[in-house]
Coordinates of C-alpha atoms in Angstrom, one line a residue:
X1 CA 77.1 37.5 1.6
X2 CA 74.3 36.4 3.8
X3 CA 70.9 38.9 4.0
X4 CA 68.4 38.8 6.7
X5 CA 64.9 39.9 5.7
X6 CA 62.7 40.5 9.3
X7 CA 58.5 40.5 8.4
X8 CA 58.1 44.1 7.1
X9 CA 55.9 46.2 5.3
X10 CA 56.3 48.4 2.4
X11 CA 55.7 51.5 0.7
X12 CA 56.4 54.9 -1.3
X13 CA 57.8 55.1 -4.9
X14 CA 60.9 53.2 -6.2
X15 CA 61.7 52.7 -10.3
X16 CA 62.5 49.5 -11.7
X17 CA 65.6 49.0 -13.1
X18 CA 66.6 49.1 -16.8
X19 CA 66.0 45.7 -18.9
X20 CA 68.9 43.3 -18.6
X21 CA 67.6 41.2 -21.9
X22 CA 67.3 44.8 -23.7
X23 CA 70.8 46.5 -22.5
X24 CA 72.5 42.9 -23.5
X25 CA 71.1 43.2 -27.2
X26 CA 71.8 47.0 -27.4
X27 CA 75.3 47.0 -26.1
X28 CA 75.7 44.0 -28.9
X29 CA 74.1 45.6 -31.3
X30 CA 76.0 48.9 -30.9
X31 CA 79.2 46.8 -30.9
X32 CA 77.9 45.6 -34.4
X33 CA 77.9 48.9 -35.7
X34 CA 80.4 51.4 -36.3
X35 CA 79.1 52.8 -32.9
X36 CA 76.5 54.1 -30.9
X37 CA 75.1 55.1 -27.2
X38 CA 72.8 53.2 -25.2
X39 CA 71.1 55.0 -22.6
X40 CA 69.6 54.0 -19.2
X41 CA 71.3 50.9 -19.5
X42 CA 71.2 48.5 -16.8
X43 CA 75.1 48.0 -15.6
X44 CA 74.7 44.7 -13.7
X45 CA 77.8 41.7 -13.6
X46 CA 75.9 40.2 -16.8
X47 CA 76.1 43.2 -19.2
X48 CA 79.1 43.9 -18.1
X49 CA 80.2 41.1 -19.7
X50 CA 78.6 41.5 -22.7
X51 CA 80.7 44.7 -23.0
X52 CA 84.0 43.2 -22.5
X53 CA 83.1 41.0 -25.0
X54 CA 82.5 43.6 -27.3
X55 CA 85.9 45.3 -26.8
X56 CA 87.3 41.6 -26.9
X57 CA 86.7 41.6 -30.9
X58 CA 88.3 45.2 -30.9
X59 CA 85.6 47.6 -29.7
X60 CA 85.7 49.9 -26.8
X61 CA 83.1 50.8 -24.3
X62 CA 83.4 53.8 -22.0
X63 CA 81.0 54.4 -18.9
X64 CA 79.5 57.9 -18.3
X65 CA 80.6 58.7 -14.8
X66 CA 76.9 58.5 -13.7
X67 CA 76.6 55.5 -15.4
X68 CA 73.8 56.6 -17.4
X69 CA 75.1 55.8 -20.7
X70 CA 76.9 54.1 -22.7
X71 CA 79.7 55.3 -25.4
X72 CA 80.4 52.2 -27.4
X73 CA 82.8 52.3 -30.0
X74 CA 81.8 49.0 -32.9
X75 CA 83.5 46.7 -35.1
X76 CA 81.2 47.4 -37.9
X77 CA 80.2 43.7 -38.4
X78 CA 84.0 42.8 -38.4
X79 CA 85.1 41.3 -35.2
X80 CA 88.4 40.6 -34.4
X81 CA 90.2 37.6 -33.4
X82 CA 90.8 38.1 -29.3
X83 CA 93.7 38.5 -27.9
X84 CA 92.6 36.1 -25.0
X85 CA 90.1 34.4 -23.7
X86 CA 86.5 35.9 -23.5
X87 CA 85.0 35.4 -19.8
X88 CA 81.6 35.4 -19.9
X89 CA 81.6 35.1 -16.0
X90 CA 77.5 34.1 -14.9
X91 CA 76.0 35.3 -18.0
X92 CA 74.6 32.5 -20.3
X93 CA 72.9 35.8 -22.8
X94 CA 76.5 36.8 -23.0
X95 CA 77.8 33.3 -23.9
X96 CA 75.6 32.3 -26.6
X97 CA 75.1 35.7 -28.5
X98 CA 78.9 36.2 -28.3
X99 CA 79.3 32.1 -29.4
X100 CA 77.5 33.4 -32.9
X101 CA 79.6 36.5 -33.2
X102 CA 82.8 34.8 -32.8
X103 CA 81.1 32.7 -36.0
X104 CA 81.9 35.9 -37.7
X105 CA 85.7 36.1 -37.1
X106 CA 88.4 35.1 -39.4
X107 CA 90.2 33.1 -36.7
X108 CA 89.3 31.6 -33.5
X109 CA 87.7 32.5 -30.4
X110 CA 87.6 30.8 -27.0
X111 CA 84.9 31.3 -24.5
X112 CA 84.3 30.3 -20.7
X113 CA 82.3 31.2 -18.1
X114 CA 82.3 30.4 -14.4
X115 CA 81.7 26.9 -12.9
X116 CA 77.6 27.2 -13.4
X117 CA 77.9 29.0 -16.7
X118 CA 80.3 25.7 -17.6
X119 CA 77.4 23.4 -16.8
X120 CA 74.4 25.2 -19.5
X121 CA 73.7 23.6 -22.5
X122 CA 75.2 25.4 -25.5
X123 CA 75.2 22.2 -28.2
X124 CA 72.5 23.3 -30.6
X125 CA 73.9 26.4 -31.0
X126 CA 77.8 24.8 -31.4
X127 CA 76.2 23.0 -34.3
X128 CA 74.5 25.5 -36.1
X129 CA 78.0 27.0 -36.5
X130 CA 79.1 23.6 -38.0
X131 CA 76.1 24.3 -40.0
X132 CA 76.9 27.4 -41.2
X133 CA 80.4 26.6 -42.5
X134 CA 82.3 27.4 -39.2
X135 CA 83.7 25.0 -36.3
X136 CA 82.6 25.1 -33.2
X137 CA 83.4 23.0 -30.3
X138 CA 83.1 22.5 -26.5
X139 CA 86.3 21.0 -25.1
X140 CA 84.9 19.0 -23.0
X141 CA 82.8 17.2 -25.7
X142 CA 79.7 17.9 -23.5
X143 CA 78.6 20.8 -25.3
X144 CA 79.1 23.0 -22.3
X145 CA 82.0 26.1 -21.9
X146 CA 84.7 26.7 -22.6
X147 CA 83.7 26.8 -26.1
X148 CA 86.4 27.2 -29.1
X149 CA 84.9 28.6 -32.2
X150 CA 86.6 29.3 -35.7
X151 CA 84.9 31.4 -38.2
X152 CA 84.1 32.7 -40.7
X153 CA 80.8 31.1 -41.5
X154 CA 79.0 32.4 -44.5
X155 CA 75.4 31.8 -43.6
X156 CA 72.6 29.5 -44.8
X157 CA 69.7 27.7 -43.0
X158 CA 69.8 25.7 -39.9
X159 CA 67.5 23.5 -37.7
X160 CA 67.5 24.2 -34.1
X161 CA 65.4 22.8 -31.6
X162 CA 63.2 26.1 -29.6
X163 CA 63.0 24.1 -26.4
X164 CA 66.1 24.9 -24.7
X165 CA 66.7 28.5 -24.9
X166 CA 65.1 30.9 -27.1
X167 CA 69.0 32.7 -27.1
X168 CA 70.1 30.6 -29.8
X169 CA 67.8 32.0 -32.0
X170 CA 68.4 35.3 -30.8
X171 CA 72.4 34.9 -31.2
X172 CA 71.9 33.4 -34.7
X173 CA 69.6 36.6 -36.0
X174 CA 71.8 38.8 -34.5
X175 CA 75.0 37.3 -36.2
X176 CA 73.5 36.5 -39.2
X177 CA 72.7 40.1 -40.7
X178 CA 76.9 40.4 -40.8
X179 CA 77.1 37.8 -42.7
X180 CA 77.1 37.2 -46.7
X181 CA 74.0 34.9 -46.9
X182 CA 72.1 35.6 -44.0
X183 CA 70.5 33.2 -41.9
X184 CA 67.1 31.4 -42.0
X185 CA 66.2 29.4 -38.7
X186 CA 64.3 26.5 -38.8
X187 CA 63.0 25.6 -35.7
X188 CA 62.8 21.8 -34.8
X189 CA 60.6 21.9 -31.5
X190 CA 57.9 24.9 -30.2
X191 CA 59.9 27.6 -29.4
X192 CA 60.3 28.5 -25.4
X193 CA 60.6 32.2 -24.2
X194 CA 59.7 33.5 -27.6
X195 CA 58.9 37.0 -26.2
X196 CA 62.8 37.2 -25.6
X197 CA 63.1 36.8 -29.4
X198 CA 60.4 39.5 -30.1
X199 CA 62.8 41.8 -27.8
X200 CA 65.8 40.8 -30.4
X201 CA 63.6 41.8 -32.5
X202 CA 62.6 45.2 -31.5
X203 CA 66.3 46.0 -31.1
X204 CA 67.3 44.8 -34.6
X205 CA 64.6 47.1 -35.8
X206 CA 65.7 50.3 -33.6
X207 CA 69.2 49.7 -35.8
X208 CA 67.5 49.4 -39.2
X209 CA 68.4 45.5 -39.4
X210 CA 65.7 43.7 -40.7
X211 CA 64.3 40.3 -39.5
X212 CA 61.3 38.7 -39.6
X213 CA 59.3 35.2 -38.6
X214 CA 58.7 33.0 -40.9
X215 CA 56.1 29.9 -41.2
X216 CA 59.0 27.9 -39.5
X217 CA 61.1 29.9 -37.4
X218 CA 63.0 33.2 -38.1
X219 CA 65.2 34.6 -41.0
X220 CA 67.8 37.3 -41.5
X221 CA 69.1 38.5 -44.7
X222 CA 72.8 38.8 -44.9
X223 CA 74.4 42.3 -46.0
X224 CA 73.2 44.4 -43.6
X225 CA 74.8 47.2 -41.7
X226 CA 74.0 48.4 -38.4
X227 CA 73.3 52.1 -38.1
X228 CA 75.2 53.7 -36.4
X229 CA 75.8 56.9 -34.5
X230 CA 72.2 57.0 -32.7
X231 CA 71.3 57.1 -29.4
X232 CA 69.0 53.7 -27.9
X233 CA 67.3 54.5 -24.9
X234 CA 66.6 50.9 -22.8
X235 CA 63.1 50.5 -21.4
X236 CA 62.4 49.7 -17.8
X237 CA 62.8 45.5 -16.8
X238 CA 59.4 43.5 -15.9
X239 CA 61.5 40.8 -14.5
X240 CA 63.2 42.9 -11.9
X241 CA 59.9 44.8 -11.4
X242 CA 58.5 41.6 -10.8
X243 CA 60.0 41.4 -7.3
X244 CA 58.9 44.6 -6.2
X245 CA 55.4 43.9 -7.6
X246 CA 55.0 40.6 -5.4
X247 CA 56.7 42.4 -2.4
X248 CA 53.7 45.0 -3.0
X249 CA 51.2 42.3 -3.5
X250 CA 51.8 41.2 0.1
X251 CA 53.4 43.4 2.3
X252 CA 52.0 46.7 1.3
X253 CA 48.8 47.7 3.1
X254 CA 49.3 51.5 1.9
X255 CA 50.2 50.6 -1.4
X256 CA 53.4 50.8 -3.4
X257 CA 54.2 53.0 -6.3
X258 CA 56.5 51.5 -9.5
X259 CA 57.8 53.6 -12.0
X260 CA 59.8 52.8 -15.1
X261 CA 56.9 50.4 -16.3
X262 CA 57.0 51.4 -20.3
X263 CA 55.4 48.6 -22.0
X264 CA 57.8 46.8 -24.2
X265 CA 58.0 43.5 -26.0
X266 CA 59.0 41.9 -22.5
X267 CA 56.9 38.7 -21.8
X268 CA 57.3 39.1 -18.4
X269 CA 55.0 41.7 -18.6
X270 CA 52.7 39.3 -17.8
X271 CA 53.4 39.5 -14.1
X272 CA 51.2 42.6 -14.0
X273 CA 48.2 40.3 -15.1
X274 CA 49.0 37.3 -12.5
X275 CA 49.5 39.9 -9.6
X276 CA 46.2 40.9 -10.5
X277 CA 44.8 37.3 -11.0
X278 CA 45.5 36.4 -7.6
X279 CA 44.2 39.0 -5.9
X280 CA 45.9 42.3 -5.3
X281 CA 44.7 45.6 -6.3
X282 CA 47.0 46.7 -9.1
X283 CA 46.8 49.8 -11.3
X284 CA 49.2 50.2 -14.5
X285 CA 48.7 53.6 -16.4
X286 CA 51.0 52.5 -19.2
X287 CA 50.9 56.1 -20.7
X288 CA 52.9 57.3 -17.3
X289 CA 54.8 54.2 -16.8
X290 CA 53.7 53.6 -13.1
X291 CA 52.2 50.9 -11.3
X292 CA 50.4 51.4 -7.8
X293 CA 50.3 47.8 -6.5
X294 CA 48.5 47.1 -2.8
X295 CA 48.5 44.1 -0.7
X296 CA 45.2 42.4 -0.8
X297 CA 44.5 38.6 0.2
X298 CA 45.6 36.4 -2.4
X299 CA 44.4 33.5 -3.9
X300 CA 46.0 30.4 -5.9
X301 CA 46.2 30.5 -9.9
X302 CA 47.7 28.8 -12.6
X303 CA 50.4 29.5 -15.2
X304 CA 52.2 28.1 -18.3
X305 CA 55.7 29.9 -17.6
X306 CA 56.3 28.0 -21.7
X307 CA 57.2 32.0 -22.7
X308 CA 57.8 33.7 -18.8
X309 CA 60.5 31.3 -17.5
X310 CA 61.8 34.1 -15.6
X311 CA 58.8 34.8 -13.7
X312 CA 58.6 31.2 -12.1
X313 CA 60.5 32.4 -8.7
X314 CA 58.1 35.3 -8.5
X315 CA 55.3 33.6 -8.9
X316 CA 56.4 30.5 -6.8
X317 CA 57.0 32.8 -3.7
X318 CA 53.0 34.5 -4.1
X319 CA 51.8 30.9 -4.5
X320 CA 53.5 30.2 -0.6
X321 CA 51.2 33.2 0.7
X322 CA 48.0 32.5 -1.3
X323 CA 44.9 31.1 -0.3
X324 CA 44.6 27.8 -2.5
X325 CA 46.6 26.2 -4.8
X326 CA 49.4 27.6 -7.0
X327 CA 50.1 25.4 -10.5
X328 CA 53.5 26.9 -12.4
X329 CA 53.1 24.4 -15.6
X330 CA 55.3 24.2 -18.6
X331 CA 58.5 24.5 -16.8
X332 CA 61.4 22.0 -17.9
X333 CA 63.0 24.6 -20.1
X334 CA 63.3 26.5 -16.5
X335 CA 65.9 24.0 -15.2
X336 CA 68.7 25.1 -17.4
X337 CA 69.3 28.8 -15.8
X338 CA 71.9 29.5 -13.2
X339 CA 70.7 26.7 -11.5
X340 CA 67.5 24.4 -11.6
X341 CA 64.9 26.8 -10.5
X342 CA 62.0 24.4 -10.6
X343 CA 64.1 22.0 -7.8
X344 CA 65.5 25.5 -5.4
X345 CA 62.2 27.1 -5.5
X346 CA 60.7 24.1 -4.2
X347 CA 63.3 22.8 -1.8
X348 CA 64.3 26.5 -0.4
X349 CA 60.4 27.5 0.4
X350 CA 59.9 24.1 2.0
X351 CA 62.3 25.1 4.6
X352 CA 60.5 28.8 5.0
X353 CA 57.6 26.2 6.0
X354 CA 55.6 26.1 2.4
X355 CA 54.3 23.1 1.1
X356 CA 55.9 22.5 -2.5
X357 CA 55.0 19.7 -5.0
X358 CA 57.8 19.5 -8.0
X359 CA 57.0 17.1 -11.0
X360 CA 58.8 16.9 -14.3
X361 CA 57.0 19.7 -16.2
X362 CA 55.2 21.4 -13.0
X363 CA 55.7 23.1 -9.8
X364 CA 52.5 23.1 -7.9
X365 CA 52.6 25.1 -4.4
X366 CA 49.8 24.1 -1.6
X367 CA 49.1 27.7 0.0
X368 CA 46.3 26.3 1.9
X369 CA 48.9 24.0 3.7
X370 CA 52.1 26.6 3.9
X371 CA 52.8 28.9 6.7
X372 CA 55.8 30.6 6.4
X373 CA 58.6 30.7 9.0
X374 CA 61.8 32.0 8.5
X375 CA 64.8 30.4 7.9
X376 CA 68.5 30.0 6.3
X377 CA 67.9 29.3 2.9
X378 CA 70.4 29.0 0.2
X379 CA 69.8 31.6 -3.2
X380 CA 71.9 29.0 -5.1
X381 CA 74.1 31.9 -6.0
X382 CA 71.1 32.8 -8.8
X383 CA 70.0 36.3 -8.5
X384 CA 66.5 35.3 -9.0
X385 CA 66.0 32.7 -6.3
X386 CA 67.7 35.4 -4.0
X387 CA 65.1 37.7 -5.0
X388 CA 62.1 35.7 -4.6
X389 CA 62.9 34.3 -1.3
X390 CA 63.9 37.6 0.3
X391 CA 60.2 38.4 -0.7
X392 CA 59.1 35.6 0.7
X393 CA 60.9 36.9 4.2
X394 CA 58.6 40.0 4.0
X395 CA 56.1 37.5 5.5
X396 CA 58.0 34.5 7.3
X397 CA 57.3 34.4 10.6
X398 CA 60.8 35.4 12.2
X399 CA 64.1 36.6 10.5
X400 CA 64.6 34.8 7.3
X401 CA 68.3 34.5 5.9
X402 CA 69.2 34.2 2.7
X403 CA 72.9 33.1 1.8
X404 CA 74.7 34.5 -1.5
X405 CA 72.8 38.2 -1.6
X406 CA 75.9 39.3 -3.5
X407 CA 74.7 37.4 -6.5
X408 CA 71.2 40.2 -7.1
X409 CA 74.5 42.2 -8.9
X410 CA 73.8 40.2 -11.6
X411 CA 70.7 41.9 -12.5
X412 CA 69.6 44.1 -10.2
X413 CA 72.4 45.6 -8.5
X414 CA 70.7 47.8 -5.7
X415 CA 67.9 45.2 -4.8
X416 CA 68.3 45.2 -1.5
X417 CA 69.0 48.9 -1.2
X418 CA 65.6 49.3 -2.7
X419 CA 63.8 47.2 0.3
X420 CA 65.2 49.1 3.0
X421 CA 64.5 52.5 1.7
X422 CA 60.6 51.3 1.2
X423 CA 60.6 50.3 4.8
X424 CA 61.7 46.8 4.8
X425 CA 64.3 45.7 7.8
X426 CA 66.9 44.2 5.9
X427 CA 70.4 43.5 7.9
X428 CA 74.0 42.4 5.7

């Protein structure tokens, strides 16, 4: 589906949506237990998937009609061997924390995703199985999807390098409280994204599953239950907010009210502090949950995305409208997402008329030498490159169209509903 965004401004109030990274680990966790109901989840393609892959290993998740909970039946620690293969679709959380709970079964497990999905690194991870007294294997031999894995592993310690995707870890903890010896993680490299691990965290807390860091990396002990029969409530998502927040920063001269803004363990909170950074007036009453962003002139900044990969999109688009110069540093780990986001980013604003440098570890955007002018540019079919550079065509001179708008169902499923009823002219 193609989107055209015409130069608009925006106001009013809109709420962010629920957390994708949170819903994933509650709909998981609850699938762990004997049961439980998330509420306010985010219902988006990826958790979606993360739910059929909990009734894969013999749960069951049922939808309230207004979609604002969920009923999920678990497998108490016990999955089941599936009766078919587990589609993960686009969702690389889905793949890797479901790779470690198929470590659990007493059988075997095969997982596959769609043709991007098939192309993300899931190696480390495959071996840490090995590790851990199960086999786990990519057919290809690349150590990419489909996956097969055969449980059940017992536990113990692994070594896993913290560079290429924090999920591992995240997988591994999550796993690793079902099993007999737990797991302790030792981590090889600095760990990347490590706020995503603190949100694991927070969730294994919420059902009474204890985890904690260590001087190395992370450990589990093994034993544990998941409580069950509670109710989770998800917390608002700073990524998706993140859109809005930029689309406030720059197209709205009355201001722009966000709700939904609970602080949480989310690293990508941080996108309230760059905002601010660069320029635009922002208010957060934390307290209330609301943000009151207005467009102000902005200037260049840097940032070490090491921990905010996420936010790299966001924060490439500002950096096309700001005075000065935009450096996004520590970026590598950013490349191995639903596409290479460092590489789109650049090569999709350059045709909106920006002027983009892309190095190895950096991504360093010239605002003194862009002037936007819209365009067809291609999202990549990755929800966040979609998002970024319809904010960007709140600005671009002329009508900016973005192909693959479908793909914003990944994890913000009314993006573009959103725009148009704050007063942007979006056509589909």
């Amino acid at each position: 589906m193609d989107v055209s965004i015409s130069p608009s401004t925006v106001d009013g109030t809109t709420r962010a949506p629920p957390s994708k990274s949170y819903t994933h680990r509650a709909i998981l966790a609850a699938g762990y237990a004997e049961g439980s109901v998330v509420a306010e989840p985010l219902l988006s393609a990826d958790t979606r998937a993360t739910a059929r892959a909990v009734e894969a290993f013999g749960g069951s998740v049922e939808i309230a009609a207004d979609e604002s909970r969920l009923e999920v039946e678990g497998f108490d620690g016990s999955p089941g061997v599936p009766a078919d293969v587990v589609d993960c679709a686009n969702s690389g959380t889905t793949m890797r924390l479901v790779t470690a709970a198929a470590g659990l079964v007493d059988g075997t497990t095969v997982l596959t995703g769609d043709e991007s999905l098939r192309s993300r690194p899931q190696g480390p991870l495959l071996d840490a199985i090995g590790d851990l007294g199960g086999r786990a294997e990519s057919t290809r031999g690349n150590g990419q999807a489909p996956l097969v894995v055969t449980g059940p592993i017992d536990g113990g310690t692994v070594a896993i390098p913290g560079d290429v995707s924090s999920q591992y870890v995240t997988a591994l903890l999550m796993a690793g409280a079902n099993t007999d010896d737990g797991i302790r993680v030792d981590l090889e490299t600095e760990l990347k994204s490590a706020p995503y691990v603190d949100i694991t965290l927070d969730v294994l807390d919420a059902f009474g599953v204890e985890a904690e860091r260590t001087e190395t990396g992370f450990v589990v002990e093994g034993g544990q239950r998941y409580d069950a029969g509670g109710e989770y409530a998800v917390p608002g998502d700073l990524s998706s907010l993140s859109y809005l927040l930029a689309a406030g920063a720059i197209a709205a001269p009355d201001g722009l009210t966000l709700e939904g803004a609970v602080p949480s363990a989310q690293g990508d909170t941080a996108i309230v502090d760059i905002v601010e950074g660069m320029g635009a007036t922002v208010d957060w009453d934390r307290e209330a949950g609301t943000i009151y962003v207005s467009q102000s002139p902005l200037s260049g900044t840097t940032v070490d995305v090491g921990d905010t990969p996420d936010l790299l999109p966001t924060i490439a688009a500002l950096g096309a409208v700001a005075d000065g110069e935009t450096r996004i540093e520590n970026v590598e780990h950013v490349r191995y997402k639903e596409t290479d986001r460092v590489s789109a980013m650049a090569e999709e604003l350059t045709k909106l008329g920006a002027s983009v440098t892309e190095h190895e570890d950096e991504l360093v955007v010239h605002g003194d030498d862009s002037e936007l002018v819209g365009a067809a540019v291609d999202g990549r079919k990755d929800h966040r490159i979609v998002m970024a550079l319809s904010v960007a065509g709140l600005v671009a001179e002329g009508e900016t169209t973005v192909a693959g708008g479908e793909h914003v169902d990944v994890s913000f499923p009314g993006f573009f509903d959103v725009l148009a009823s704050l007063g942007a002219t979006v056509r589909r």
